[in-house]
Structures are given as C-alpha cells and as structure tokens.
C-alpha cells in the first residue's frame, strides 16, 4: 500500500477535472466528494473511480461544461436536469434543495435526470444528517450488473441506497449499501490486487458462482444482496427495483442503461438520482428530542452482547467514522495499481502527477 494525504489527493483530482474543462466549482465539488469518500474508507467510490470517469469523458459521456438547472419546482418536490455532468455537482445541488424544502415544510425531495455516476450515496444522505435532518439518497447506475433472483443475465445496476439520521451527542447513523451483494468497485479492487472473489459475489454466463476476479470484471454479473434465494436474494432484488423506480422512472432516466421503450442497451449517459430530506422536528417538536433518542438507540445497539468480546456490535456508520478519523491523520492507503491508474490519467490529461 502507498499512503497519500487528503490534500495531495485533492490537488491531483482537481487538476485533472480542471484539465477536462470543469468549472472551478464543479471540479472542487467532484474532488471534495471523492476525497471525503476515500477518507471514510469507501475505496471503491473515491479516487478509484477516476480511470472510469476518464474513459467516459473521453467517450463523450461526461459533459465537463454542463449547465445544471432546475426544470420543475413544486413546494415539496423539484426536478433537476444535470446536462450529462458527472453526478457529484447535481446531487449536491439536489440535496441542498431538498434540505431547504424540508426546513420549510418538513419534507423535501429533489430528483436528478440526465446525470452520471455520483460516487457514494452515503455522502449525500450524511449531508442532511449534519444539518439535523434525516437524509435518503438513491441512484441508478450506468449499466446492468445485478442478475435478478432465478436469472442468469444482468438487468439492474448495483442501485445504491443510503440513509442517515442525526444524533444529539454521538455520530449520525449512516447506512450506505449497494443492493447487490457487493458494489462492483469491490470486484475492481480484487482485480487490482490479483485476489479471488468470495463465492456468491459474482456469476458466470450460465449463472454459476464465479470467483476469478479478472473474469468477473469482464462478465459484470453480480448477485443481489443476499446471494441466492435461500439467503434472501429476493429482498436485495426487490430493493433494487424500488431504487430503480425512484431514481430512473421518477426522473425519466435509462433503466440501468436500458432504453425504457425497447429494452435495448444505450450508450447515451442518463443516470437518475433521488434525494430526500425530512425534518424530525416536524413530528417530535424539536430536533433535540429526536437526536437524544437516536443516542439512546445507538447505546442500546452497542450494549448488545457480542459473540466475540474482541469484536463489539457496531452501529451503521461506525466503520466510516473510525476510518475518517484515522485517515485524516495517517493518510489514505492506495494499492500501487490504483496509483498507476491515476498516473496514467494525469499523463493523458496533460497535468503533473503529484502522488
């Protein structure tokens, strides 16, 4: 592993985005979300995505000079056209608008269409929690990855779902999950490291378990959360369908890369996001009362007797909070293969390699 400081990684990513023609604000937003994601230990969705973004930008799938704008605005709901921008700036804009509406009337929703990959969904949900609100974020993905229960052909994306709730004294609860057994980025990490996959993550063309990470990277067929029907894959599949409705059907986006009218795969970028904020003061009278009970809930969960005393029961978000505190001091660890990918992107973009 090679360790990189957050400031150095920020400078590297920002220089690449600026070289691609992103505005200063959009470049800073993409950089901030990606670096914060790496700091939280979600290595699959931070700088590890840069080479994919580079390929999409060079293929004309990312508009670096996008005009992001609100196209419909109702008291509790608005719709945003991302103009094929990378997904981080329009998702930030959407959650900010959702939070504004929630402060005014208790709940606010903003949806985004014609967007691209927006990184880790948990970042946007946690934005709301840091403002004393409940945050929910979902997104469709560029193409099919999930093989539905009983199927052997990818149909849906990894379709992430995130939820965050603020505490009064402690850290917020943050749930950030792919509705597949793992995010595809975990397959990419295993491939970079030359490691085999655990059985149950990926399937071959016949629907059989696949552990070769190189083949799995090419096959791009991931099981629903649960792995198989016996272990509840129908629940992960059902959650993915729910995310597809909120993120794609609500926004008019592609259906995990499929054209809705024909079912054919499309090369045109059109990913959708769903961002929601709720003000708990609307039902509890004050945000403080809600936050105090969140603290009680997390205390109750952590008091659960563990199987192994060396591994206490955690609350969703604990690993990310701990990783963030550690990595801000020690730096962000990166595989040499990822560092080389970033070097290659920097060279193609005509900017100095800083790492």
Coordinates of C-alpha atoms in Angstrom, one line a residue:
X1 CA 0.0 0.0 0.0
X2 CA 1.0 3.6 -0.7
X3 CA -0.3 6.3 1.7
X4 CA -1.4 9.6 0.3
X5 CA -2.5 12.7 2.2
X6 CA -6.0 14.1 1.5
X7 CA -4.6 17.4 0.5
X8 CA -2.3 15.9 -2.1
X9 CA -5.0 13.7 -3.5
X10 CA -7.3 16.7 -3.7
X11 CA -4.8 18.7 -5.7
X12 CA -4.3 15.8 -8.1
X13 CA -8.0 15.2 -8.7
X14 CA -8.8 18.9 -9.0
X15 CA -6.0 19.3 -11.6
X16 CA -7.5 16.5 -13.7
X17 CA -11.0 17.9 -13.6
X18 CA -9.8 21.4 -14.5
X19 CA -7.9 19.9 -17.4
X20 CA -11.1 18.3 -18.6
X21 CA -12.8 21.7 -18.7
X22 CA -14.8 21.5 -15.5
X23 CA -15.6 24.9 -13.9
X24 CA -13.8 25.7 -10.6
X25 CA -16.9 25.0 -8.6
X26 CA -17.7 21.7 -10.3
X27 CA -14.1 20.5 -10.1
X28 CA -13.9 21.3 -6.4
X29 CA -17.2 19.6 -5.7
X30 CA -16.2 16.4 -7.5
X31 CA -12.9 16.4 -5.7
X32 CA -14.4 17.1 -2.3
X33 CA -16.9 14.2 -2.6
X34 CA -14.3 11.7 -3.9
X35 CA -11.6 12.5 -1.3
X36 CA -14.2 12.5 1.6
X37 CA -15.4 9.1 0.3
X38 CA -11.8 7.8 0.4
X39 CA -11.3 9.3 3.9
X40 CA -14.4 7.3 5.1
X41 CA -12.8 4.1 3.8
X42 CA -15.1 3.6 0.9
X43 CA -12.3 2.9 -1.5
X44 CA -14.5 1.6 -4.3
X45 CA -16.2 5.0 -4.9
X46 CA -13.5 7.7 -4.4
X47 CA -10.3 8.1 -6.4
X48 CA -10.7 4.5 -7.6
X49 CA -13.4 5.8 -10.0
X50 CA -11.1 8.2 -11.7
X51 CA -10.0 5.9 -14.6
X52 CA -13.6 5.1 -15.3
X53 CA -14.5 8.8 -15.4
X54 CA -11.6 9.4 -17.7
X55 CA -12.8 6.8 -20.1
X56 CA -16.4 8.1 -20.0
X57 CA -15.2 11.7 -20.5
X58 CA -13.1 10.7 -23.5
X59 CA -16.0 8.8 -25.0
X60 CA -18.1 12.0 -24.7
X61 CA -20.4 10.6 -21.9
X62 CA -19.5 13.3 -19.4
X63 CA -20.2 16.9 -20.2
X64 CA -17.5 18.9 -18.4
X65 CA -19.2 22.2 -19.2
X66 CA -22.7 21.2 -18.1
X67 CA -25.5 23.7 -17.4
X68 CA -27.2 22.1 -14.4
X69 CA -30.6 23.6 -13.8
X70 CA -34.0 23.1 -12.1
X71 CA -36.6 22.2 -14.7
X72 CA -39.6 21.7 -12.3
X73 CA -40.2 23.2 -8.9
X74 CA -43.1 22.4 -6.6
X75 CA -43.3 23.2 -2.8
X76 CA -42.1 19.8 -1.8
X77 CA -40.5 18.4 -4.9
X78 CA -38.2 19.6 -7.7
X79 CA -36.6 18.0 -10.7
X80 CA -33.1 18.8 -12.0
X81 CA -31.5 18.3 -15.4
X82 CA -27.8 17.5 -14.9
X83 CA -27.0 18.1 -18.6
X84 CA -24.8 14.9 -18.6
X85 CA -22.5 16.3 -15.9
X86 CA -20.6 14.0 -13.6
X87 CA -23.1 13.2 -10.9
X88 CA -21.5 14.8 -7.8
X89 CA -22.4 18.5 -8.6
X90 CA -26.1 17.9 -9.4
X91 CA -26.5 15.5 -6.5
X92 CA -25.1 18.1 -4.1
X93 CA -27.4 20.7 -5.6
X94 CA -30.4 18.4 -5.3
X95 CA -29.8 17.6 -1.6
X96 CA -29.3 21.2 -0.8
X97 CA -32.7 22.0 -2.4
X98 CA -34.3 19.0 -0.6
X99 CA -33.0 20.3 2.7
X100 CA -34.3 23.8 2.0
X101 CA -37.7 22.4 1.3
X102 CA -37.6 20.2 4.4
X103 CA -36.8 23.1 6.6
X104 CA -39.8 25.0 5.2
X105 CA -42.4 22.2 5.4
X106 CA -40.9 19.2 7.0
X107 CA -40.1 17.1 3.9
X108 CA -38.3 17.9 0.6
X109 CA -37.5 15.7 -2.4
X110 CA -35.2 16.5 -5.4
X111 CA -34.7 14.2 -8.3
X112 CA -32.0 14.4 -11.0
X113 CA -32.1 13.2 -14.5
X114 CA -29.5 13.1 -17.4
X115 CA -26.7 12.6 -14.9
X116 CA -23.7 10.3 -14.4
X117 CA -22.1 8.3 -11.6
X118 CA -22.3 10.3 -8.3
X119 CA -19.9 8.3 -6.1
X120 CA -21.0 7.0 -2.7
X121 CA -24.7 7.6 -1.9
X122 CA -24.0 7.9 1.8
X123 CA -22.2 11.2 1.3
X124 CA -25.4 12.9 0.2
X125 CA -27.5 11.3 3.0
X126 CA -25.0 12.4 5.6
X127 CA -25.2 16.0 4.3
X128 CA -28.7 16.1 5.7
X129 CA -27.7 14.5 9.0
X130 CA -25.0 17.1 9.5
X131 CA -27.8 19.7 9.3
X132 CA -30.0 18.0 11.8
X133 CA -32.2 16.3 9.1
X134 CA -32.8 12.8 8.0
X135 CA -31.3 12.1 4.6
X136 CA -32.2 9.5 2.0
X137 CA -30.3 9.0 -1.3
X138 CA -30.6 6.5 -4.1
X139 CA -29.2 6.3 -7.6
X140 CA -29.4 4.2 -10.8
X141 CA -26.2 3.1 -12.4
X142 CA -24.6 3.3 -15.9
X143 CA -25.4 -0.2 -16.9
X144 CA -26.7 -3.6 -15.8
X145 CA -24.8 -5.5 -13.1
X146 CA -27.3 -7.3 -10.9
X147 CA -28.6 -10.7 -12.0
X148 CA -32.2 -10.9 -10.7
X149 CA -33.1 -13.9 -8.5
X150 CA -33.7 -17.0 -10.6
X151 CA -31.9 -15.3 -13.6
X152 CA -28.6 -15.5 -15.3
X153 CA -28.5 -12.2 -17.1
X154 CA -27.7 -8.8 -15.6
X155 CA -30.7 -6.5 -15.7
X156 CA -30.4 -3.9 -12.9
X157 CA -27.5 -1.8 -11.6
X158 CA -25.9 -2.1 -8.1
X159 CA -28.6 0.6 -7.3
X160 CA -27.3 2.1 -4.0
X161 CA -29.5 3.1 -1.1
X162 CA -28.3 5.4 1.7
X163 CA -30.0 6.7 4.8
X164 CA -28.6 9.0 7.5
X165 CA -30.1 10.2 10.8
X166 CA -28.6 12.8 13.2
X167 CA -27.7 12.2 16.8
X168 CA -27.7 14.7 19.6
X169 CA -24.2 13.9 21.0
X170 CA -22.9 11.0 19.1
X171 CA -22.1 10.4 15.4
X172 CA -25.0 10.1 13.0
X173 CA -26.3 6.7 11.9
X174 CA -25.3 6.2 8.3
X175 CA -26.5 3.3 6.2
X176 CA -24.9 3.1 2.7
X177 CA -25.4 -0.1 0.8
X178 CA -25.4 -1.5 -2.7
X179 CA -28.5 -3.6 -3.4
X180 CA -26.1 -6.1 -4.9
X181 CA -24.1 -8.4 -2.6
X182 CA -21.2 -6.1 -3.2
X183 CA -20.6 -2.9 -5.2
X184 CA -18.9 -3.6 -8.5
X185 CA -16.0 -1.5 -7.2
X186 CA -15.1 -4.3 -4.8
X187 CA -14.6 -6.6 -7.8
X188 CA -12.3 -3.9 -9.3
X189 CA -10.3 -3.7 -6.1
X190 CA -9.9 -7.5 -6.0
X191 CA -8.8 -7.5 -9.6
X192 CA -6.2 -4.8 -8.9
X193 CA -4.9 -6.8 -6.0
X194 CA -5.0 -10.1 -8.0
X195 CA -7.2 -11.7 -5.5
X196 CA -10.0 -14.3 -5.9
X197 CA -13.6 -13.3 -5.1
X198 CA -15.6 -15.0 -2.3
X199 CA -18.1 -17.4 -3.7
X200 CA -21.5 -15.8 -4.0
X201 CA -20.4 -12.4 -5.2
X202 CA -20.4 -13.0 -9.0
X203 CA -21.9 -15.4 -11.6
X204 CA -20.7 -16.7 -14.9
X205 CA -22.7 -16.7 -18.1
X206 CA -24.6 -19.9 -17.0
X207 CA -25.5 -18.4 -13.6
X208 CA -22.8 -20.4 -11.7
X209 CA -20.7 -18.9 -9.0
X210 CA -17.6 -17.2 -10.3
X211 CA -14.5 -16.4 -8.1
X212 CA -11.9 -15.3 -10.7
X213 CA -11.8 -11.5 -10.3
X214 CA -10.5 -10.9 -13.8
X215 CA -13.3 -12.9 -15.4
X216 CA -15.8 -11.3 -13.0
X217 CA -14.6 -7.9 -14.1
X218 CA -15.4 -8.8 -17.7
X219 CA -18.6 -10.7 -17.1
X220 CA -20.1 -7.9 -14.9
X221 CA -22.7 -10.2 -13.3
X222 CA -23.3 -9.6 -9.6
X223 CA -25.8 -11.3 -7.3
X224 CA -28.5 -9.4 -5.5
X225 CA -27.9 -8.6 -1.8
X226 CA -28.2 -12.0 -0.1
X227 CA -26.5 -14.0 -2.8
X228 CA -29.2 -16.6 -3.5
X229 CA -32.9 -17.2 -2.7
X230 CA -32.1 -19.3 0.3
X231 CA -30.2 -16.3 1.9
X232 CA -32.7 -13.7 0.8
X233 CA -31.6 -12.5 -2.6
X234 CA -35.2 -11.7 -3.5
X235 CA -35.1 -9.0 -0.9
X236 CA -32.0 -7.4 -2.4
X237 CA -33.6 -7.7 -5.8
X238 CA -36.8 -6.1 -4.5
X239 CA -34.8 -3.2 -3.0
X240 CA -33.0 -2.7 -6.3
X241 CA -36.4 -2.5 -8.1
X242 CA -37.5 0.1 -5.6
X243 CA -34.3 2.2 -6.2
X244 CA -34.8 1.9 -10.0
X245 CA -38.4 3.3 -9.7
X246 CA -37.2 6.2 -7.5
X247 CA -34.1 7.0 -9.4
X248 CA -34.9 6.1 -13.0
X249 CA -38.7 6.0 -13.6
X250 CA -39.2 9.2 -11.4
X251 CA -36.6 11.1 -13.5
X252 CA -37.1 9.6 -17.0
X253 CA -33.6 8.2 -16.9
X254 CA -32.5 5.0 -18.6
X255 CA -33.4 1.7 -16.8
X256 CA -29.9 0.7 -15.7
X257 CA -28.7 1.5 -19.1
X258 CA -31.7 0.1 -21.0
X259 CA -34.0 2.3 -23.2
X260 CA -37.4 2.0 -21.5
X261 CA -39.4 1.6 -24.7
X262 CA -37.3 -1.1 -26.3
X263 CA -35.2 -2.7 -23.5
X264 CA -32.1 -2.2 -25.6
X265 CA -28.8 -1.0 -24.0
X266 CA -27.9 2.6 -24.8
X267 CA -24.5 4.4 -24.9
X268 CA -26.2 7.7 -24.1
X269 CA -25.5 8.7 -20.5
X270 CA -28.7 9.2 -18.5
X271 CA -28.5 8.2 -14.8
X272 CA -31.0 9.3 -12.3
X273 CA -30.8 10.2 -8.6
X274 CA -33.3 10.6 -5.8
X275 CA -32.5 12.8 -2.8
X276 CA -34.8 13.3 0.1
X277 CA -34.6 15.2 3.4
X278 CA -37.0 15.1 6.4
X279 CA -37.1 17.4 9.4
X280 CA -37.7 15.2 12.5
X281 CA -38.8 18.4 14.4
X282 CA -42.0 18.1 12.4
X283 CA -43.1 15.1 14.3
X284 CA -41.1 15.3 17.6
X285 CA -41.5 19.1 18.2
X286 CA -37.7 19.6 18.2
X287 CA -34.7 18.1 16.6
X288 CA -33.1 17.7 20.0
X289 CA -35.7 15.2 21.2
X290 CA -35.1 13.2 18.1
X291 CA -31.3 13.3 18.4
X292 CA -31.5 12.2 22.1
X293 CA -33.5 9.1 21.1
X294 CA -31.0 8.4 18.3
X295 CA -28.3 8.4 21.0
X296 CA -30.5 6.0 23.1
X297 CA -30.9 3.7 20.1
X298 CA -27.2 3.6 19.3
X299 CA -26.4 3.0 23.0
X300 CA -28.9 0.1 23.1
X301 CA -27.3 -1.5 20.0
X302 CA -23.7 -1.2 21.2
X303 CA -24.8 -2.8 24.5
X304 CA -25.6 -6.0 22.7
X305 CA -23.6 -8.9 24.0
X306 CA -21.1 -9.8 21.2
X307 CA -20.2 -13.3 20.1
X308 CA -16.5 -12.3 20.4
X309 CA -15.6 -9.7 23.0
X310 CA -12.8 -8.5 20.7
X311 CA -15.5 -7.6 18.1
X312 CA -18.2 -5.5 19.6
X313 CA -21.5 -4.8 17.9
X314 CA -21.3 -1.7 15.7
X315 CA -23.8 0.9 14.6
X316 CA -24.2 1.6 10.8
X317 CA -21.7 4.3 10.0
X318 CA -19.2 3.3 12.8
X319 CA -16.5 1.9 10.4
X320 CA -16.7 5.0 8.2
X321 CA -16.4 7.4 11.2
X322 CA -13.4 5.5 12.5
X323 CA -11.7 5.3 9.1
X324 CA -12.2 9.1 8.6
X325 CA -10.6 9.9 12.0
X326 CA -7.7 7.6 11.3
X327 CA -7.1 8.5 7.6
X328 CA -7.2 12.3 8.2
X329 CA -4.1 11.7 10.4
X330 CA -2.3 8.8 8.7
X331 CA -3.3 9.4 5.1
X332 CA -5.3 7.4 2.5
X333 CA -3.9 3.9 1.7
X334 CA -3.8 3.0 -2.1
X335 CA -2.8 0.0 -4.0
X336 CA 0.1 0.5 -6.4
X337 CA -2.2 -0.5 -9.3
X338 CA -4.5 2.4 -8.4
X339 CA -1.7 4.9 -8.1
X340 CA -0.5 3.8 -11.6
X341 CA -4.0 4.3 -12.9
X342 CA -4.1 7.8 -11.6
X343 CA -0.6 8.4 -13.0
X344 CA -1.9 7.3 -16.4
X345 CA -5.0 9.6 -16.2
X346 CA -2.8 12.5 -15.2
X347 CA -0.5 11.9 -18.2
X348 CA -3.4 11.6 -20.6
X349 CA -4.9 14.8 -19.2
X350 CA -1.6 16.7 -19.5
X351 CA -1.3 17.5 -15.8
X352 CA 1.6 16.8 -13.4
X353 CA 1.5 13.5 -11.5
X354 CA 1.5 14.6 -7.8
X355 CA 1.2 11.4 -5.8

